mmCIF file of C-alpha atoms and ligand atoms in Angstrom:
data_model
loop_
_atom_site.group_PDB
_atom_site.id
_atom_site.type_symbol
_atom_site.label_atom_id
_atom_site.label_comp_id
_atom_site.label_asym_id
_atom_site.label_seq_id
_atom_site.Cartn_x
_atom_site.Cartn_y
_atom_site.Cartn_z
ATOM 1 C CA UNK A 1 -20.791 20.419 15.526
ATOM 2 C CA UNK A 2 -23.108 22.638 17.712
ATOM 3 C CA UNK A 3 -23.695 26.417 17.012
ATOM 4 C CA UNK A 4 -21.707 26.642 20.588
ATOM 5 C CA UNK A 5 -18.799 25.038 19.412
ATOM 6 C CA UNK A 6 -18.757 25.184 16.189
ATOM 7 C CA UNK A 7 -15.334 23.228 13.630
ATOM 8 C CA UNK A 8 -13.940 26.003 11.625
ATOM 9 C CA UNK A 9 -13.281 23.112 8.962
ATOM 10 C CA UNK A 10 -16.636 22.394 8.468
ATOM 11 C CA UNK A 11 -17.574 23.715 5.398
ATOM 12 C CA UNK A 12 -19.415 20.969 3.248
ATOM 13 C CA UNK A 13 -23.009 22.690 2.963
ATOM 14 C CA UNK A 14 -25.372 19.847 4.706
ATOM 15 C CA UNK A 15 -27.479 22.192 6.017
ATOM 16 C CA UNK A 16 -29.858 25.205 4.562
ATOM 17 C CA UNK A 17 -32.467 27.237 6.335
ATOM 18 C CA UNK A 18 -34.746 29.355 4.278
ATOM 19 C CA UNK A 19 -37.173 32.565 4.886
ATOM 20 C CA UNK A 20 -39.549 31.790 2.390
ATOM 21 C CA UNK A 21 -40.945 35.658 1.621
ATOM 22 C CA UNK A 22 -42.605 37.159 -1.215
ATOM 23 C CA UNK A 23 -46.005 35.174 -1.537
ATOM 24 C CA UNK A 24 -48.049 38.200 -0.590
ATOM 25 C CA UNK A 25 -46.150 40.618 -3.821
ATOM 26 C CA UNK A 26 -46.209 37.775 -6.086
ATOM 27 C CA UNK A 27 -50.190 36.986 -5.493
ATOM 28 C CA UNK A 28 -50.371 41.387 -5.507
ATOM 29 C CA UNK A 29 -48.636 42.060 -8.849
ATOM 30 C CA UNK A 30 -51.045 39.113 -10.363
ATOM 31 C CA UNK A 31 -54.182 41.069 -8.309
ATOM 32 C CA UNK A 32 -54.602 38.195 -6.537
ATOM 33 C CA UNK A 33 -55.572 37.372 -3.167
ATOM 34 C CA UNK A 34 -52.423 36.997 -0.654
ATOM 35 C CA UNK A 35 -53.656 33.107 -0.240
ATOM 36 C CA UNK A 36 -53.008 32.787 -3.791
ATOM 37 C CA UNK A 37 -49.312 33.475 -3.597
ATOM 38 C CA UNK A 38 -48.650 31.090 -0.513
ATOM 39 C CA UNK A 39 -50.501 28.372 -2.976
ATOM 40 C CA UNK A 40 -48.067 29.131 -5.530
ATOM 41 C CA UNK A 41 -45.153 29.035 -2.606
ATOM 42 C CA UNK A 42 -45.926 25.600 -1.729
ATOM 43 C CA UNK A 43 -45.497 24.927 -5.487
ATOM 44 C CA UNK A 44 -41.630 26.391 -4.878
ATOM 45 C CA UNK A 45 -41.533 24.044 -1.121
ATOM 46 C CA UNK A 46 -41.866 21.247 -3.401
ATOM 47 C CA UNK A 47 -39.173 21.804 -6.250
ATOM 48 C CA UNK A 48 -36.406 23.314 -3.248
ATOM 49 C CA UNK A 49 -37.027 19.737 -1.538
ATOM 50 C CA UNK A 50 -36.000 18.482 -5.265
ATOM 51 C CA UNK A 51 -33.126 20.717 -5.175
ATOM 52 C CA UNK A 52 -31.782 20.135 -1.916
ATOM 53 C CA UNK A 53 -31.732 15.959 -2.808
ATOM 54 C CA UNK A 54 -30.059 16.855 -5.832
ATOM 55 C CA UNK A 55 -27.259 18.572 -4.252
ATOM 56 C CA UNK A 56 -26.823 16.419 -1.415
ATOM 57 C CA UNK A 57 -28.025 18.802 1.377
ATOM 58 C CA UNK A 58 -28.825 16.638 4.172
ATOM 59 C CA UNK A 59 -31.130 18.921 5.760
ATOM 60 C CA UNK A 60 -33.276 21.461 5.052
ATOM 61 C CA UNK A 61 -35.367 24.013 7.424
ATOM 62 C CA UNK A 62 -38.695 25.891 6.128
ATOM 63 C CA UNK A 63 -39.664 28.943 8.030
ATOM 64 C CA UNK A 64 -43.711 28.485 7.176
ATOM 65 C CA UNK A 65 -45.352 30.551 10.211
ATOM 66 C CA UNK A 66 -43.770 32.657 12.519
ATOM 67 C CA UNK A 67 -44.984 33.422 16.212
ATOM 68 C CA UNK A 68 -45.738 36.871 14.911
ATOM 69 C CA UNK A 69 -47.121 35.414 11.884
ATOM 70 C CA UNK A 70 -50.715 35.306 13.808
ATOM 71 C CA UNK A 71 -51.290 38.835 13.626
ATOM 72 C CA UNK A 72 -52.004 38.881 10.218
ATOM 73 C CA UNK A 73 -55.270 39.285 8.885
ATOM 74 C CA UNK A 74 -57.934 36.580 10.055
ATOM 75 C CA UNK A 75 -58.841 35.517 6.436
ATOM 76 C CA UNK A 76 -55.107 35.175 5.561
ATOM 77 C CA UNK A 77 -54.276 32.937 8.701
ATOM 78 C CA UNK A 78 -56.819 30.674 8.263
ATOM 79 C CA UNK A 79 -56.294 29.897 4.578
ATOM 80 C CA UNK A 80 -52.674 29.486 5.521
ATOM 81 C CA UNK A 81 -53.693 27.055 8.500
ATOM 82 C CA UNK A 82 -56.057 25.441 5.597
ATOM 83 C CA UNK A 83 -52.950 24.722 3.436
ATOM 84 C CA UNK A 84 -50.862 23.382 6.089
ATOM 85 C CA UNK A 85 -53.627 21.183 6.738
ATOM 86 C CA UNK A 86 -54.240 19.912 3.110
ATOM 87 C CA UNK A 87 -50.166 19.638 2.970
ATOM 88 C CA UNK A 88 -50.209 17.437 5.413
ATOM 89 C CA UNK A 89 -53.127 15.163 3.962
ATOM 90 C CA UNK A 90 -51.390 15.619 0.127
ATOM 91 C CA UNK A 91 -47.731 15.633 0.454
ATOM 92 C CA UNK A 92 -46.558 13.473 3.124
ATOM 93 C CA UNK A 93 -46.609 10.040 1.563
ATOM 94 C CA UNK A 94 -45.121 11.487 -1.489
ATOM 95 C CA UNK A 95 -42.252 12.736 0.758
ATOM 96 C CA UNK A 96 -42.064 9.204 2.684
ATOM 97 C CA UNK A 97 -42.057 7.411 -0.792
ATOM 98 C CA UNK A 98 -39.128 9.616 -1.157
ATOM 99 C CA UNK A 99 -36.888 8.880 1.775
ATOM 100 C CA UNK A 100 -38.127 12.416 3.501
ATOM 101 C CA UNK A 101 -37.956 12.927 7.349
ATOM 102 C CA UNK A 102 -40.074 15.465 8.405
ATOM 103 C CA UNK A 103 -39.991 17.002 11.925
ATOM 104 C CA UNK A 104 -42.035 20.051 13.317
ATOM 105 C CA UNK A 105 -40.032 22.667 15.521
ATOM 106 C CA UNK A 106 -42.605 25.995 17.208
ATOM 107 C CA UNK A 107 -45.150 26.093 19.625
ATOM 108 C CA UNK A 108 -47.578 23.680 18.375
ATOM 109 C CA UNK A 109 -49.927 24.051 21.292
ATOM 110 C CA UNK A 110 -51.936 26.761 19.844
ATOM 111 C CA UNK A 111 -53.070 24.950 16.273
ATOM 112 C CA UNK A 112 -56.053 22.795 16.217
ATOM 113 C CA UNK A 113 -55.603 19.068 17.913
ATOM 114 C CA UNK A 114 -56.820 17.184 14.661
ATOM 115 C CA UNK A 115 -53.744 19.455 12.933
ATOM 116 C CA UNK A 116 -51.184 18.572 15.886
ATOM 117 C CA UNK A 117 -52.451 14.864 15.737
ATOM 118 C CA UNK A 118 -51.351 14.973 11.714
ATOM 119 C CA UNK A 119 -47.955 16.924 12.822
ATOM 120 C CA UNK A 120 -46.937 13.754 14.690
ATOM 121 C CA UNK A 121 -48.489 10.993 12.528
ATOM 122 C CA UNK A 122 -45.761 12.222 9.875
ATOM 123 C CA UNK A 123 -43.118 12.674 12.143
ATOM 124 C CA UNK A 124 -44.024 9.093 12.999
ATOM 125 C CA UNK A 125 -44.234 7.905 9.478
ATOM 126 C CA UNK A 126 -41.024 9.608 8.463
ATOM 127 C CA UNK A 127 -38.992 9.013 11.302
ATOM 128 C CA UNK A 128 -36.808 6.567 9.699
ATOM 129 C CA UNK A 129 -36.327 8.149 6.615
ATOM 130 C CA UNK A 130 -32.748 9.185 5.956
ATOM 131 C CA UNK A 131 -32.201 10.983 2.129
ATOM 132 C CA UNK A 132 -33.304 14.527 3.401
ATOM 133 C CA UNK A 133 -34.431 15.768 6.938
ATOM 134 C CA UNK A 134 -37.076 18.481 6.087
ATOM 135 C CA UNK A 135 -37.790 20.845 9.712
ATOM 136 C CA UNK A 136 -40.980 22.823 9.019
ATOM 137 C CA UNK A 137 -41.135 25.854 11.657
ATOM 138 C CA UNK A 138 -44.696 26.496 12.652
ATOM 139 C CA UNK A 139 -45.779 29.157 14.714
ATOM 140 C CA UNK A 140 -41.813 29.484 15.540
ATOM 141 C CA UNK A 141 -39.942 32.513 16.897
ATOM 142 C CA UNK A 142 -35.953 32.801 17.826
ATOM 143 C CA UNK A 143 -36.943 34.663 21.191
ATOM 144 C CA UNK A 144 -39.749 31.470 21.992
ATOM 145 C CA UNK A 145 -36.677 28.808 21.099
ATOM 146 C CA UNK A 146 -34.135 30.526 23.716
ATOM 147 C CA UNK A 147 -36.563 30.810 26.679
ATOM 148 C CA UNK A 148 -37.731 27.303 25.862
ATOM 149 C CA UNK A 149 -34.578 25.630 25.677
ATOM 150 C CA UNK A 150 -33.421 27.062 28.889
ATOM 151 C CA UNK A 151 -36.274 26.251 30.781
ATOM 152 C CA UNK A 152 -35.489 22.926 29.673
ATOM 153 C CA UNK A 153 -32.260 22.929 30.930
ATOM 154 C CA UNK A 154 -33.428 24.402 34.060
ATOM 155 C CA UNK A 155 -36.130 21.233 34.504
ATOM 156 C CA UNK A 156 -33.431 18.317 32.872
ATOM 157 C CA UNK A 157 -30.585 19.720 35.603
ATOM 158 C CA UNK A 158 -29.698 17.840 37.995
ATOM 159 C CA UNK A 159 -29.407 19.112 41.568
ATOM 160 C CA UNK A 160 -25.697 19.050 41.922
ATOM 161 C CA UNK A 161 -26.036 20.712 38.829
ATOM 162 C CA UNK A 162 -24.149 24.649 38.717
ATOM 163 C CA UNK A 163 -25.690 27.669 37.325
ATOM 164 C CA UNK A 164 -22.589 28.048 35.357
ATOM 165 C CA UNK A 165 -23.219 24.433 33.876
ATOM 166 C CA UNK A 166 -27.000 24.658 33.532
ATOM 167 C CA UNK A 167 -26.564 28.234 31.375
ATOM 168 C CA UNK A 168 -23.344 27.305 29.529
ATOM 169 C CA UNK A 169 -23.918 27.890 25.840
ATOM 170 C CA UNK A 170 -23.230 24.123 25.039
ATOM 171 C CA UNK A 171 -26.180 23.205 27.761
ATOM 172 C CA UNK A 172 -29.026 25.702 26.135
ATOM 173 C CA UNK A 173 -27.427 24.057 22.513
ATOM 174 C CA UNK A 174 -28.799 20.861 23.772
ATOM 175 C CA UNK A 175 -31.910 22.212 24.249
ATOM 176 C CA UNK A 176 -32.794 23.956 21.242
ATOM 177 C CA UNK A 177 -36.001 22.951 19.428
ATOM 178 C CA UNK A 178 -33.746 22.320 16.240
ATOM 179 C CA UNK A 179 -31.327 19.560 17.959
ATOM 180 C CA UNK A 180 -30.180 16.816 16.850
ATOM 181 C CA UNK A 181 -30.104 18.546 13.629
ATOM 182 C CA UNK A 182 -27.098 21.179 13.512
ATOM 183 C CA UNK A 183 -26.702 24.583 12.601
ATOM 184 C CA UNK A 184 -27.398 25.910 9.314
ATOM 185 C CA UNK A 185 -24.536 26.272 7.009
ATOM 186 C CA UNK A 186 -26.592 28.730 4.767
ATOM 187 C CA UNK A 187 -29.353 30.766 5.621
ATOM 188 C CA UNK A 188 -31.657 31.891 2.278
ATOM 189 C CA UNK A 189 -34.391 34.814 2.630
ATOM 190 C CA UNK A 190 -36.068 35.623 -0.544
ATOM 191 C CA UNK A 191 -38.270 38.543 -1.515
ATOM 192 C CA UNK A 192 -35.698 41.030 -0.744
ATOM 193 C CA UNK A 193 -35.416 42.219 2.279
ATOM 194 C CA UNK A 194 -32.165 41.286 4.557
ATOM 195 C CA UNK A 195 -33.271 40.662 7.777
ATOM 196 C CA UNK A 196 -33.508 37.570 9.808
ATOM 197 C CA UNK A 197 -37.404 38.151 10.935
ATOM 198 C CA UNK A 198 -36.849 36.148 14.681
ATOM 199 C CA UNK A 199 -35.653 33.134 13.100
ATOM 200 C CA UNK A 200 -33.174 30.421 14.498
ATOM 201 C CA UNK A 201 -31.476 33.252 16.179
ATOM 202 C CA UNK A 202 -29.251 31.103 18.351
ATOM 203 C CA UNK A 203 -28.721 28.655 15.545
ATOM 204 C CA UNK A 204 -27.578 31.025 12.813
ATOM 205 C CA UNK A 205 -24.870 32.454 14.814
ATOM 206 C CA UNK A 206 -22.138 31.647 12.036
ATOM 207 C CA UNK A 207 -24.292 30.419 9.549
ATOM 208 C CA UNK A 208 -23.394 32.175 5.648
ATOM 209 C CA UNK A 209 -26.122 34.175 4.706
ATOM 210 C CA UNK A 210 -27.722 34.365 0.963
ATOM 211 C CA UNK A 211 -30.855 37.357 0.187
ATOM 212 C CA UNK A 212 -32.411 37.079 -3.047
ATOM 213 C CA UNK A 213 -34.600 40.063 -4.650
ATOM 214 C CA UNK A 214 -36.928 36.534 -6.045
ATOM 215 C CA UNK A 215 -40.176 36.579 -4.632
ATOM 216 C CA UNK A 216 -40.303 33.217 -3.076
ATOM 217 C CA UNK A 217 -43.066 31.556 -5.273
ATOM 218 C CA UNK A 218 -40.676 32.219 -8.304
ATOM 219 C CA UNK A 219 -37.839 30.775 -6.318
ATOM 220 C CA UNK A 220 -36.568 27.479 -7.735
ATOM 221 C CA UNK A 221 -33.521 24.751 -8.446
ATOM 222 C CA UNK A 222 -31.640 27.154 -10.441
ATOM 223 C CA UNK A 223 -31.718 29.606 -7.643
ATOM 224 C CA UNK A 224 -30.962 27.176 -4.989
ATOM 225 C CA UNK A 225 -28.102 26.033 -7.363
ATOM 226 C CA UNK A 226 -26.870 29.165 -7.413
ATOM 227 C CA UNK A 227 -27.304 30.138 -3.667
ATOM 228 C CA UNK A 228 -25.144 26.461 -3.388
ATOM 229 C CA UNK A 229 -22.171 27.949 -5.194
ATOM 230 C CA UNK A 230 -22.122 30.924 -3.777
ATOM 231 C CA UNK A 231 -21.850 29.250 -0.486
ATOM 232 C CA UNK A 232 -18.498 27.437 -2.008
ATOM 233 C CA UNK A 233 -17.066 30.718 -2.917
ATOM 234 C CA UNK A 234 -16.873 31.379 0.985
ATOM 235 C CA UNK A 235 -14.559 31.600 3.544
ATOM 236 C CA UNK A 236 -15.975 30.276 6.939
ATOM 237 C CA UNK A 237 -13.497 31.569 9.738
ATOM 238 C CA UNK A 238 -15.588 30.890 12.587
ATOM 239 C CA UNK A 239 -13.908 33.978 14.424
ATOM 240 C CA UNK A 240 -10.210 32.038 13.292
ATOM 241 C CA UNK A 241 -8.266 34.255 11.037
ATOM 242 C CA UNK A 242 -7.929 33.446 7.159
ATOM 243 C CA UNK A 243 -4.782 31.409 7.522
ATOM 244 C CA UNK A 244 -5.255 29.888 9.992
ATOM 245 C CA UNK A 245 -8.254 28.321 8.355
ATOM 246 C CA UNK A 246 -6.230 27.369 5.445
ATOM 247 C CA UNK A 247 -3.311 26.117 7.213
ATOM 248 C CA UNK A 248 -5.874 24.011 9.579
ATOM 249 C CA UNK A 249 -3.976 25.328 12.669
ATOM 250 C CA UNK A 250 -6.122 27.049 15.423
ATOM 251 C CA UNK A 251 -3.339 27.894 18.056
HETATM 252 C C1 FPP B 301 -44.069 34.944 3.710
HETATM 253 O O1 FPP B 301 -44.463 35.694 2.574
HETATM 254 C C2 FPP B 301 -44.651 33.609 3.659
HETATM 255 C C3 FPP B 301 -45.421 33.034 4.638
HETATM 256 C C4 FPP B 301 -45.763 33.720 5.907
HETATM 257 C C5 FPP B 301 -46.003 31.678 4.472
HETATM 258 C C6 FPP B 301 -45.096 30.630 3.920
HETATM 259 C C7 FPP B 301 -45.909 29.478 3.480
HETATM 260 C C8 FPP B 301 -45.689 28.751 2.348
HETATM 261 C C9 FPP B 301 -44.533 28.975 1.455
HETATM 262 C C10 FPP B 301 -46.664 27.723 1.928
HETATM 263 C C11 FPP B 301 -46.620 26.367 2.482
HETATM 264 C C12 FPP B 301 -45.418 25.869 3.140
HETATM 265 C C13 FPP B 301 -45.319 24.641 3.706
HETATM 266 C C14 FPP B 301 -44.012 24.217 4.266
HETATM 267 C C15 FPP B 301 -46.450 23.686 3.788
HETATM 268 P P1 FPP B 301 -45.300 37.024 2.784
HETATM 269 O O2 FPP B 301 -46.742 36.649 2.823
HETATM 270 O O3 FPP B 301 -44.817 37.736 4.009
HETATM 271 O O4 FPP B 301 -44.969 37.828 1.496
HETATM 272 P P2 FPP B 301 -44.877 39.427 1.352
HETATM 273 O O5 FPP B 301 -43.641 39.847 2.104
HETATM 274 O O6 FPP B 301 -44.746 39.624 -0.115
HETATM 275 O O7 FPP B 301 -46.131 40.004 1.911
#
């Protein structure tokens, strides 16, 4: 399934994407610095990994640093470009040991070699792991994604290639930074607000959408638990009407 062509029977959950927000309220209602609260969020990375083995999600995409994310203030980024680093050194052969594959969709050209070089050793290491993919976006953006993937198109085509082939929505699909990973089936934001913040905005075409009012560091299994079943209480029509879905007829 691609989000271009998407099976209106597919409704096992195998994939969830998550806005991880709230660090910076949770670290402010403690009167702590903003840093502390994305400390405490990696804390909440760690048990949703948990979570998303236990209930057999097969993959599972972090939104950790946005393309926008860089106009924060100086301290902030660079404590946040600290943890990714020390996440990297710390948690990556505890996810390997655990049958994690980790992979690395944004712009990675603008962080620091040594932390690109560490970005690709665990891609490396993980590559043939197969209990949980784990996609961390870094310095990622929805708009960055389109214009990438069809510039890629535009350099993969061949000449006899048509315009009408190059841009066809299954063509850019290819091309996505997220592929060969699908969709998301669910797409969780926490800390309130309900808005999609220039994430996966191809991707998340018909993906089933779940806001929580928990401030992400206070987000854990029993909230992804219950974000799971009320994914199973929906209806996924992929533009089809209701019984049509139910009767498994599409004509
Ligand atoms: C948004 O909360 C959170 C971030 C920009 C950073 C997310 C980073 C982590 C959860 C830590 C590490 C993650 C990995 C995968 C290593 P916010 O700061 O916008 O919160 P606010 O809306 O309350 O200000």
């Amino acid at each position: 399934m691609s989000a271009a062509n998407p099976e209106p029977s597919a409704s096992l959950l195998k994939h969830v994407a998550i806005i991880m927000d709230g660090n910076g309220r949770w670290a402010m209602q403690r009167r702590r610095p903003r840093a502390f609260g994305h400390q405490a969020g990696l804390k909440a990375v760690r048990k949703v990994i948990e979570a998303a083995v236990d209930n057999r999600v097969e993959f599972l995409t972090l939104f950790a640093f946005s393309s926008e994310n860089w106009g924060r203030p100086q301290d902030e980024v660079s404590r946040l470009m600290q943890l990714f680093m020390t996440s990297l050194d710390k948690e990556v052969k505890r996810l390997h040991e655990n049958g994690v594959k980790l992979r690395f969709i944004g712009d990675a050209s603008r962080f620091p070699e040594s932390m690109q070089a560490k970005m690709q050793k665990a891609e490396q290491l993980t590559s043939g792991n197969e209990r949980l993919c784990v996609t961390v976006a870094l310095n990622y953006g929805g708009y960055w994604d389109i214009c990438q993937a069809a510039r890629r198109a535009c350099e993969d085509a061949s000449p006899e290639m048509s315009l009408d082939a190059i841009f066809s929505p299954e063509n850019i699909d290819r091309h996505l930074a997220l592929r060969p990973v699908p969709p998301p089936d669910l797409l969780i934001r926490s800390g309130g607000d309900q808005r999609i913040s220039n994430f996966l905005l191809w991707d998340i075409a018909y993906s089933e959408l779940y806001f929580t009012q928990t401030l992400w560091p206070d987000f854990g299994k029993e909230e992804f638990s219950r974000a799971v079943k009320d994914y199973y209480k929906r209806q996924r029509r992929f533009g089809l009407t209701g019984q049509q879905v139910v009767s498994g007829v599409s004509s």
